Amino acid sequence: MIKVSEGSEGIQITYREDYARDVFSRAVSLQNAYDTLNLSMEYLKRNTFIPSTFEFEKHYQYHLEHFYLSLFGLIDRCYSLVGKSIMLPDSVIDKIGNIQIIEKRLAENQHYFKLLDALRTLKSNQEGLRNTRNAIAHKNGVTNAHIEALDILGIALDYKSYFPEGFDFDKAEEIIRNGLSARTEKELELIRNTLVLDIENIFNNLEFIYNEVGNIELMDEIKYEY
């Protein structure tokens, strides 16, 4: 493919090579989504984002929103990889409603039932977080009591004189941050416990498809010639 992009002549691409390239492209996209999700999880473990002109809670909210979007982006790309593996065209894989189309196609072949179950398990295990993801995607953003409390505490610093003498703002912030971290860690742990196994299950069931496709005689014929 590099030779083709460089304008070389006399290049022949078989159906097998074209299929492998398309599947590899979807697999790389999935890997990128997985790396992005893990990067978000890494940032959410931080206790500080110094140096920065933004407050801790602003950083935390940003990475929390990115985490939710990345999680469901990862699920979408798993479906896209499967769609390409069963030779659906890009016009179908990338359209709205693609998940239902891919599931319907898998349900038509009994040999794909285990793969269909693996995809549905991946999706259902994260379904409890979908409402939060949808709120972010629809521009409402994500928030919770801890982030709101940190915002309020930041505003309250301008009105210290109205608080009881001896009120420790630093201690209050520490308590709220610890609560926020504990709540987030609970969600991250749930994902760590299921996500990797669910994706591995999908990959294990894809092996059958690749073996099946590899035995098609047409795959060794020339598809493109440059």
PDB file of C-alpha atoms in Angstrom:
ATOM      1  CA  MET A   1       0.000   0.000   0.000  1.00  0.00           C
ATOM      2  CA  ILE A   2       2.956   2.313   0.613  1.00  0.00           C
ATOM      3  CA  LYS A   3       4.118   1.693  -2.953  1.00  0.00           C
ATOM      4  CA  VAL A   4       0.647   2.519  -4.231  1.00  0.00           C
ATOM      5  CA  SER A   5       0.567   5.781  -2.271  1.00  0.00           C
ATOM      6  CA  GLU A   6       3.972   6.695  -3.684  1.00  0.00           C
ATOM      7  CA  GLY A   7       2.697   6.235  -7.224  1.00  0.00           C
ATOM      8  CA  SER A   8       4.569   3.035  -8.044  1.00  0.00           C
ATOM      9  CA  GLU A   9       3.346   1.070 -11.054  1.00  0.00           C
ATOM     10  CA  GLY A  10       2.728  -2.634 -11.579  1.00  0.00           C
ATOM     11  CA  ILE A  11       1.270  -3.147  -8.112  1.00  0.00           C
ATOM     12  CA  GLN A  12      -1.393  -5.817  -7.660  1.00  0.00           C
ATOM     13  CA  ILE A  13      -3.624  -6.003  -4.597  1.00  0.00           C
ATOM     14  CA  THR A  14      -5.523  -9.220  -3.907  1.00  0.00           C
ATOM     15  CA  TYR A  15      -8.864  -9.431  -2.150  1.00  0.00           C
ATOM     16  CA  ARG A  16      -7.047 -11.009   0.795  1.00  0.00           C
ATOM     17  CA  GLU A  17      -4.572  -8.126   1.064  1.00  0.00           C
ATOM     18  CA  ASP A  18      -7.310  -5.517   0.759  1.00  0.00           C
ATOM     19  CA  TYR A  19      -9.384  -7.282   3.400  1.00  0.00           C
ATOM     20  CA  ALA A  20      -6.388  -7.529   5.734  1.00  0.00           C
ATOM     21  CA  ARG A  21      -5.659  -3.836   5.308  1.00  0.00           C
ATOM     22  CA  ASP A  22      -9.262  -2.836   6.073  1.00  0.00           C
ATOM     23  CA  VAL A  23      -9.438  -5.058   9.157  1.00  0.00           C
ATOM     24  CA  PHE A  24      -6.052  -3.820  10.355  1.00  0.00           C
ATOM     25  CA  SER A  25      -7.200  -0.216   9.975  1.00  0.00           C
ATOM     26  CA  ARG A  26     -10.248  -0.895  12.161  1.00  0.00           C
ATOM     27  CA  ALA A  27      -8.093  -2.750  14.696  1.00  0.00           C
ATOM     28  CA  VAL A  28      -5.696   0.206  14.944  1.00  0.00           C
ATOM     29  CA  SER A  29      -8.657   2.527  15.461  1.00  0.00           C
ATOM     30  CA  LEU A  30      -9.862   0.268  18.275  1.00  0.00           C
ATOM     31  CA  GLN A  31      -6.399   0.200  19.856  1.00  0.00           C
ATOM     32  CA  ASN A  32      -6.244   4.003  19.738  1.00  0.00           C
ATOM     33  CA  ALA A  33      -9.600   4.228  21.507  1.00  0.00           C
ATOM     34  CA  TYR A  34      -8.393   1.782  24.153  1.00  0.00           C
ATOM     35  CA  ASP A  35      -5.206   3.793  24.711  1.00  0.00           C
ATOM     36  CA  THR A  36      -7.209   7.019  24.989  1.00  0.00           C
ATOM     37  CA  LEU A  37      -9.501   5.428  27.569  1.00  0.00           C
ATOM     38  CA  ASN A  38      -6.538   4.257  29.632  1.00  0.00           C
ATOM     39  CA  LEU A  39      -4.981   7.712  29.410  1.00  0.00           C
ATOM     40  CA  SER A  40      -8.183   9.232  30.792  1.00  0.00           C
ATOM     41  CA  MET A  41      -8.158   6.693  33.622  1.00  0.00           C
ATOM     42  CA  GLU A  42      -4.541   7.587  34.381  1.00  0.00           C
ATOM     43  CA  TYR A  43      -5.363  11.290  34.663  1.00  0.00           C
ATOM     44  CA  LEU A  44      -8.333  10.562  36.928  1.00  0.00           C
ATOM     45  CA  LYS A  45      -5.937   9.015  39.454  1.00  0.00           C
ATOM     46  CA  ARG A  46      -4.080  12.304  39.876  1.00  0.00           C
ATOM     47  CA  ASN A  47      -4.413  14.410  43.004  1.00  0.00           C
ATOM     48  CA  THR A  48      -3.143  17.580  41.346  1.00  0.00           C
ATOM     49  CA  PHE A  49      -2.803  19.140  37.912  1.00  0.00           C
ATOM     50  CA  ILE A  50      -0.113  21.669  38.768  1.00  0.00           C
ATOM     51  CA  PRO A  51       1.077  23.775  36.985  1.00  0.00           C
ATOM     52  CA  SER A  52      -2.161  25.086  35.513  1.00  0.00           C
ATOM     53  CA  THR A  53      -4.311  28.192  35.598  1.00  0.00           C
ATOM     54  CA  PHE A  54      -7.413  26.000  35.991  1.00  0.00           C
ATOM     55  CA  GLU A  55      -8.746  24.635  39.253  1.00  0.00           C
ATOM     56  CA  PHE A  56      -8.508  20.934  40.095  1.00  0.00           C
ATOM     57  CA  GLU A  57     -12.235  20.343  39.607  1.00  0.00           C
ATOM     58  CA  LYS A  58     -12.131  21.779  36.066  1.00  0.00           C
ATOM     59  CA  HIS A  59      -9.366  19.368  35.086  1.00  0.00           C
ATOM     60  CA  TYR A  60     -11.178  16.492  36.755  1.00  0.00           C
ATOM     61  CA  GLN A  61     -14.457  17.216  35.024  1.00  0.00           C
ATOM     62  CA  TYR A  62     -12.694  17.461  31.654  1.00  0.00           C
ATOM     63  CA  HIS A  63     -10.992  14.078  32.047  1.00  0.00           C
ATOM     64  CA  LEU A  64     -14.141  12.494  33.495  1.00  0.00           C
ATOM     65  CA  GLU A  65     -16.156  13.585  30.470  1.00  0.00           C
ATOM     66  CA  HIS A  66     -13.418  12.344  28.132  1.00  0.00           C
ATOM     67  CA  PHE A  67     -13.434   9.019  29.986  1.00  0.00           C
ATOM     68  CA  TYR A  68     -17.154   8.437  29.394  1.00  0.00           C
ATOM     69  CA  LEU A  69     -16.956   9.419  25.726  1.00  0.00           C
ATOM     70  CA  SER A  70     -13.872   7.247  25.186  1.00  0.00           C
ATOM     71  CA  LEU A  71     -15.544   4.245  26.800  1.00  0.00           C
ATOM     72  CA  PHE A  72     -18.509   4.249  24.443  1.00  0.00           C
ATOM     73  CA  GLY A  73     -16.280   5.170  21.512  1.00  0.00           C
ATOM     74  CA  LEU A  74     -14.372   1.983  22.270  1.00  0.00           C
ATOM     75  CA  ILE A  75     -17.578  -0.058  22.160  1.00  0.00           C
ATOM     76  CA  ASP A  76     -18.540   1.519  18.836  1.00  0.00           C
ATOM     77  CA  ARG A  77     -15.140   0.637  17.376  1.00  0.00           C
ATOM     78  CA  CYS A  78     -15.474  -2.964  18.520  1.00  0.00           C
ATOM     79  CA  TYR A  79     -18.666  -3.161  16.487  1.00  0.00           C
ATOM     80  CA  SER A  80     -16.925  -1.479  13.541  1.00  0.00           C
ATOM     81  CA  LEU A  81     -14.111  -4.030  13.639  1.00  0.00           C
ATOM     82  CA  VAL A  82     -16.606  -6.878  13.646  1.00  0.00           C
ATOM     83  CA  GLY A  83     -18.577  -5.257  10.833  1.00  0.00           C
ATOM     84  CA  LYS A  84     -15.475  -5.031   8.668  1.00  0.00           C
ATOM     85  CA  SER A  85     -14.460  -8.580   9.612  1.00  0.00           C
ATOM     86  CA  ILE A  86     -17.743  -9.935   8.234  1.00  0.00           C
ATOM     87  CA  MET A  87     -17.203  -7.841   5.090  1.00  0.00           C
ATOM     88  CA  LEU A  88     -19.841  -5.171   5.573  1.00  0.00           C
ATOM     89  CA  PRO A  89     -19.137  -2.057   3.473  1.00  0.00           C
ATOM     90  CA  ASP A  90     -17.926   1.139   5.147  1.00  0.00           C
ATOM     91  CA  SER A  91     -21.163   2.859   4.140  1.00  0.00           C
ATOM     92  CA  VAL A  92     -23.009   0.485   6.482  1.00  0.00           C
ATOM     93  CA  ILE A  93     -20.406   0.293   9.246  1.00  0.00           C
ATOM     94  CA  ASP A  94     -20.120   4.063   9.641  1.00  0.00           C
ATOM     95  CA  LYS A  95     -23.790   4.996   9.362  1.00  0.00           C
ATOM     96  CA  ILE A  96     -26.156   5.838  12.214  1.00  0.00           C
ATOM     97  CA  GLY A  97     -27.775   2.647  13.501  1.00  0.00           C
ATOM     98  CA  ASN A  98     -24.778   0.528  12.546  1.00  0.00           C
ATOM     99  CA  ILE A  99     -24.870  -1.452  15.791  1.00  0.00           C
ATOM    100  CA  GLN A 100     -28.353  -2.772  15.073  1.00  0.00           C
ATOM    101  CA  ILE A 101     -27.376  -3.624  11.484  1.00  0.00           C
ATOM    102  CA  ILE A 102     -24.244  -5.492  12.581  1.00  0.00           C
ATOM    103  CA  GLU A 103     -26.152  -7.413  15.256  1.00  0.00           C
ATOM    104  CA  LYS A 104     -28.857  -8.325  12.725  1.00  0.00           C
ATOM    105  CA  ARG A 105     -26.264  -9.638  10.269  1.00  0.00           C
ATOM    106  CA  LEU A 106     -24.573 -11.725  12.963  1.00  0.00           C
ATOM    107  CA  ALA A 107     -27.930 -13.134  14.072  1.00  0.00           C
ATOM    108  CA  GLU A 108     -28.515 -14.472  10.547  1.00  0.00           C
ATOM    109  CA  ASN A 109     -25.620 -16.940  10.826  1.00  0.00           C
ATOM    110  CA  GLN A 110     -25.578 -19.469  13.666  1.00  0.00           C
ATOM    111  CA  HIS A 111     -21.776 -19.625  13.481  1.00  0.00           C
ATOM    112  CA  TYR A 112     -21.681 -15.992  14.596  1.00  0.00           C
ATOM    113  CA  PHE A 113     -23.946 -16.386  17.636  1.00  0.00           C
ATOM    114  CA  LYS A 114     -21.051 -16.502  20.124  1.00  0.00           C
ATOM    115  CA  LEU A 115     -19.543 -13.368  18.623  1.00  0.00           C
ATOM    116  CA  LEU A 116     -22.917 -11.633  18.823  1.00  0.00           C
ATOM    117  CA  ASP A 117     -23.225 -12.638  22.484  1.00  0.00           C
ATOM    118  CA  ALA A 118     -19.712 -11.312  23.156  1.00  0.00           C
ATOM    119  CA  LEU A 119     -20.579  -7.931  21.634  1.00  0.00           C
ATOM    120  CA  ARG A 120     -23.843  -7.682  23.544  1.00  0.00           C
ATOM    121  CA  THR A 121     -22.081  -8.578  26.787  1.00  0.00           C
ATOM    122  CA  LEU A 122     -19.537  -5.814  26.219  1.00  0.00           C
ATOM    123  CA  LYS A 123     -22.333  -3.336  25.578  1.00  0.00           C
ATOM    124  CA  SER A 124     -24.562  -4.417  28.465  1.00  0.00           C
ATOM    125  CA  ASN A 125     -21.753  -4.346  31.039  1.00  0.00           C
ATOM    126  CA  GLN A 126     -21.323  -0.607  30.443  1.00  0.00           C
ATOM    127  CA  GLU A 127     -24.992   0.207  29.858  1.00  0.00           C
ATOM    128  CA  GLY A 128     -25.350   1.714  33.324  1.00  0.00           C
ATOM    129  CA  LEU A 129     -23.057   4.572  32.279  1.00  0.00           C
ATOM    130  CA  ARG A 130     -24.862   5.383  29.027  1.00  0.00           C
ATOM    131  CA  ASN A 131     -27.124   8.096  30.467  1.00  0.00           C
ATOM    132  CA  THR A 132     -24.077   9.994  31.688  1.00  0.00           C
ATOM    133  CA  ARG A 133     -22.391   9.605  28.311  1.00  0.00           C
ATOM    134  CA  ASN A 134     -25.514  10.863  26.533  1.00  0.00           C
ATOM    135  CA  ALA A 135     -25.682  13.913  28.799  1.00  0.00           C
ATOM    136  CA  ILE A 136     -22.112  14.788  27.819  1.00  0.00           C
ATOM    137  CA  ALA A 137     -22.715  14.179  24.120  1.00  0.00           C
ATOM    138  CA  HIS A 138     -25.788  16.428  24.216  1.00  0.00           C
ATOM    139  CA  LYS A 139     -23.719  19.277  25.689  1.00  0.00           C
ATOM    140  CA  ASN A 140     -25.174  19.091  29.182  1.00  0.00           C
ATOM    141  CA  GLY A 141     -21.844  17.951  30.579  1.00  0.00           C
ATOM    142  CA  VAL A 142     -21.161  15.633  33.467  1.00  0.00           C
ATOM    143  CA  THR A 143     -21.251  16.612  37.087  1.00  0.00           C
ATOM    144  CA  ASN A 144     -21.827  15.125  40.510  1.00  0.00           C
ATOM    145  CA  ALA A 145     -22.182  16.305  44.086  1.00  0.00           C
ATOM    146  CA  HIS A 146     -18.427  16.304  44.677  1.00  0.00           C
ATOM    147  CA  ILE A 147     -17.558  18.434  41.644  1.00  0.00           C
ATOM    148  CA  GLU A 148     -20.387  20.828  42.494  1.00  0.00           C
ATOM    149  CA  ALA A 149     -19.138  21.053  46.083  1.00  0.00           C
ATOM    150  CA  LEU A 150     -15.630  21.930  44.890  1.00  0.00           C
ATOM    151  CA  ASP A 151     -17.083  24.647  42.657  1.00  0.00           C
ATOM    152  CA  ILE A 152     -19.079  26.068  45.551  1.00  0.00           C
ATOM    153  CA  LEU A 153     -16.074  25.909  47.851  1.00  0.00           C
ATOM    154  CA  GLY A 154     -14.027  27.887  45.331  1.00  0.00           C
ATOM    155  CA  ILE A 155     -16.679  30.619  45.282  1.00  0.00           C
ATOM    156  CA  ALA A 156     -16.966  30.547  49.077  1.00  0.00           C
ATOM    157  CA  LEU A 157     -13.319  31.555  49.455  1.00  0.00           C
ATOM    158  CA  ASP A 158     -14.390  35.085  48.497  1.00  0.00           C
ATOM    159  CA  TYR A 159     -16.794  35.123  51.442  1.00  0.00           C
ATOM    160  CA  LYS A 160     -14.600  33.762  54.220  1.00  0.00           C
ATOM    161  CA  SER A 161     -15.843  36.374  56.660  1.00  0.00           C
ATOM    162  CA  TYR A 162     -19.302  34.809  56.617  1.00  0.00           C
ATOM    163  CA  PHE A 163     -18.037  31.397  57.719  1.00  0.00           C
ATOM    164  CA  PRO A 164     -17.560  30.323  61.339  1.00  0.00           C
ATOM    165  CA  GLU A 165     -14.171  31.173  62.773  1.00  0.00           C
ATOM    166  CA  GLY A 166     -11.787  28.274  62.389  1.00  0.00           C
ATOM    167  CA  PHE A 167     -13.516  26.771  59.346  1.00  0.00           C
ATOM    168  CA  ASP A 168     -10.736  24.954  57.492  1.00  0.00           C
ATOM    169  CA  PHE A 169     -11.214  25.411  53.741  1.00  0.00           C
ATOM    170  CA  ASP A 170      -8.181  23.269  52.901  1.00  0.00           C
ATOM    171  CA  LYS A 171      -9.474  20.393  55.006  1.00  0.00           C
ATOM    172  CA  ALA A 172     -12.924  20.673  53.451  1.00  0.00           C
ATOM    173  CA  GLU A 173     -11.406  20.570  49.968  1.00  0.00           C
ATOM    174  CA  GLU A 174      -9.328  17.512  50.882  1.00  0.00           C
ATOM    175  CA  ILE A 175     -12.400  15.650  52.154  1.00  0.00           C
ATOM    176  CA  ILE A 176     -14.392  16.438  49.009  1.00  0.00           C
ATOM    177  CA  ARG A 177     -11.507  15.470  46.717  1.00  0.00           C
ATOM    178  CA  ASN A 178     -11.077  12.154  48.521  1.00  0.00           C
ATOM    179  CA  GLY A 179     -14.776  11.446  48.124  1.00  0.00           C
ATOM    180  CA  LEU A 180     -14.620  12.285  44.429  1.00  0.00           C
ATOM    181  CA  SER A 181     -11.603  10.023  43.902  1.00  0.00           C
ATOM    182  CA  ALA A 182     -13.263   7.141  45.775  1.00  0.00           C
ATOM    183  CA  ARG A 183     -16.440   7.429  43.706  1.00  0.00           C
ATOM    184  CA  THR A 184     -14.540   7.542  40.427  1.00  0.00           C
ATOM    185  CA  GLU A 185     -12.254   4.675  41.412  1.00  0.00           C
ATOM    186  CA  LYS A 186     -15.317   2.504  42.018  1.00  0.00           C
ATOM    187  CA  GLU A 187     -16.460   3.070  38.430  1.00  0.00           C
ATOM    188  CA  LEU A 188     -12.958   2.561  37.041  1.00  0.00           C
ATOM    189  CA  GLU A 189     -12.594  -0.707  38.939  1.00  0.00           C
ATOM    190  CA  LEU A 190     -15.877  -1.976  37.494  1.00  0.00           C
ATOM    191  CA  ILE A 191     -14.627  -1.252  33.992  1.00  0.00           C
ATOM    192  CA  ARG A 192     -11.205  -2.775  34.613  1.00  0.00           C
ATOM    193  CA  ASN A 193     -12.863  -5.962  35.845  1.00  0.00           C
ATOM    194  CA  THR A 194     -15.037  -6.417  32.768  1.00  0.00           C
ATOM    195  CA  LEU A 195     -13.734  -4.463  29.787  1.00  0.00           C
ATOM    196  CA  VAL A 196     -10.508  -6.344  29.085  1.00  0.00           C
ATOM    197  CA  LEU A 197     -12.165  -9.754  29.388  1.00  0.00           C
ATOM    198  CA  ASP A 198     -15.088  -8.665  27.213  1.00  0.00           C
ATOM    199  CA  ILE A 199     -12.797  -7.430  24.436  1.00  0.00           C
ATOM    200  CA  GLU A 200     -10.662 -10.569  24.630  1.00  0.00           C
ATOM    201  CA  ASN A 201     -13.830 -12.628  24.256  1.00  0.00           C
ATOM    202  CA  ILE A 202     -14.683 -10.725  21.075  1.00  0.00           C
ATOM    203  CA  PHE A 203     -11.189 -11.268  19.667  1.00  0.00           C
ATOM    204  CA  ASN A 204     -11.321 -14.982  20.442  1.00  0.00           C
ATOM    205  CA  ASN A 205     -14.559 -15.310  18.503  1.00  0.00           C
ATOM    206  CA  LEU A 206     -13.218 -13.300  15.569  1.00  0.00           C
ATOM    207  CA  GLU A 207     -10.590 -15.968  14.923  1.00  0.00           C
ATOM    208  CA  PHE A 208     -13.242 -18.264  13.436  1.00  0.00           C
ATOM    209  CA  ILE A 209     -14.268 -15.570  10.956  1.00  0.00           C
ATOM    210  CA  TYR A 210     -10.720 -14.902   9.815  1.00  0.00           C
ATOM    211  CA  ASN A 211     -10.120 -18.608   9.258  1.00  0.00           C
ATOM    212  CA  GLU A 212     -13.376 -18.845   7.320  1.00  0.00           C
ATOM    213  CA  VAL A 213     -12.552 -15.829   5.153  1.00  0.00           C
ATOM    214  CA  GLY A 214      -9.040 -17.130   4.566  1.00  0.00           C
ATOM    215  CA  ASN A 215     -10.428 -20.268   2.930  1.00  0.00           C
ATOM    216  CA  ILE A 216     -12.416 -18.374   0.291  1.00  0.00           C
ATOM    217  CA  GLU A 217     -10.755 -18.988  -3.091  1.00  0.00           C
ATOM    218  CA  LEU A 218     -11.658 -15.534  -4.381  1.00  0.00           C
ATOM    219  CA  MET A 219      -9.401 -13.962  -1.748  1.00  0.00           C
ATOM    220  CA  ASP A 220      -6.267 -14.725  -3.781  1.00  0.00           C
ATOM    221  CA  GLU A 221      -7.564 -13.090  -6.942  1.00  0.00           C
ATOM    222  CA  ILE A 222      -6.530  -9.579  -7.953  1.00  0.00           C
ATOM    223  CA  LYS A 223      -8.888  -6.844  -6.755  1.00  0.00           C
ATOM    224  CA  TYR A 224      -6.879  -3.762  -7.723  1.00  0.00           C
ATOM    225  CA  GLU A 225      -4.023  -3.204 -10.108  1.00  0.00           C
ATOM    226  CA  TYR A 226      -1.986  -0.007 -10.320  1.00  0.00           C
TER     227      TYR A 226
END
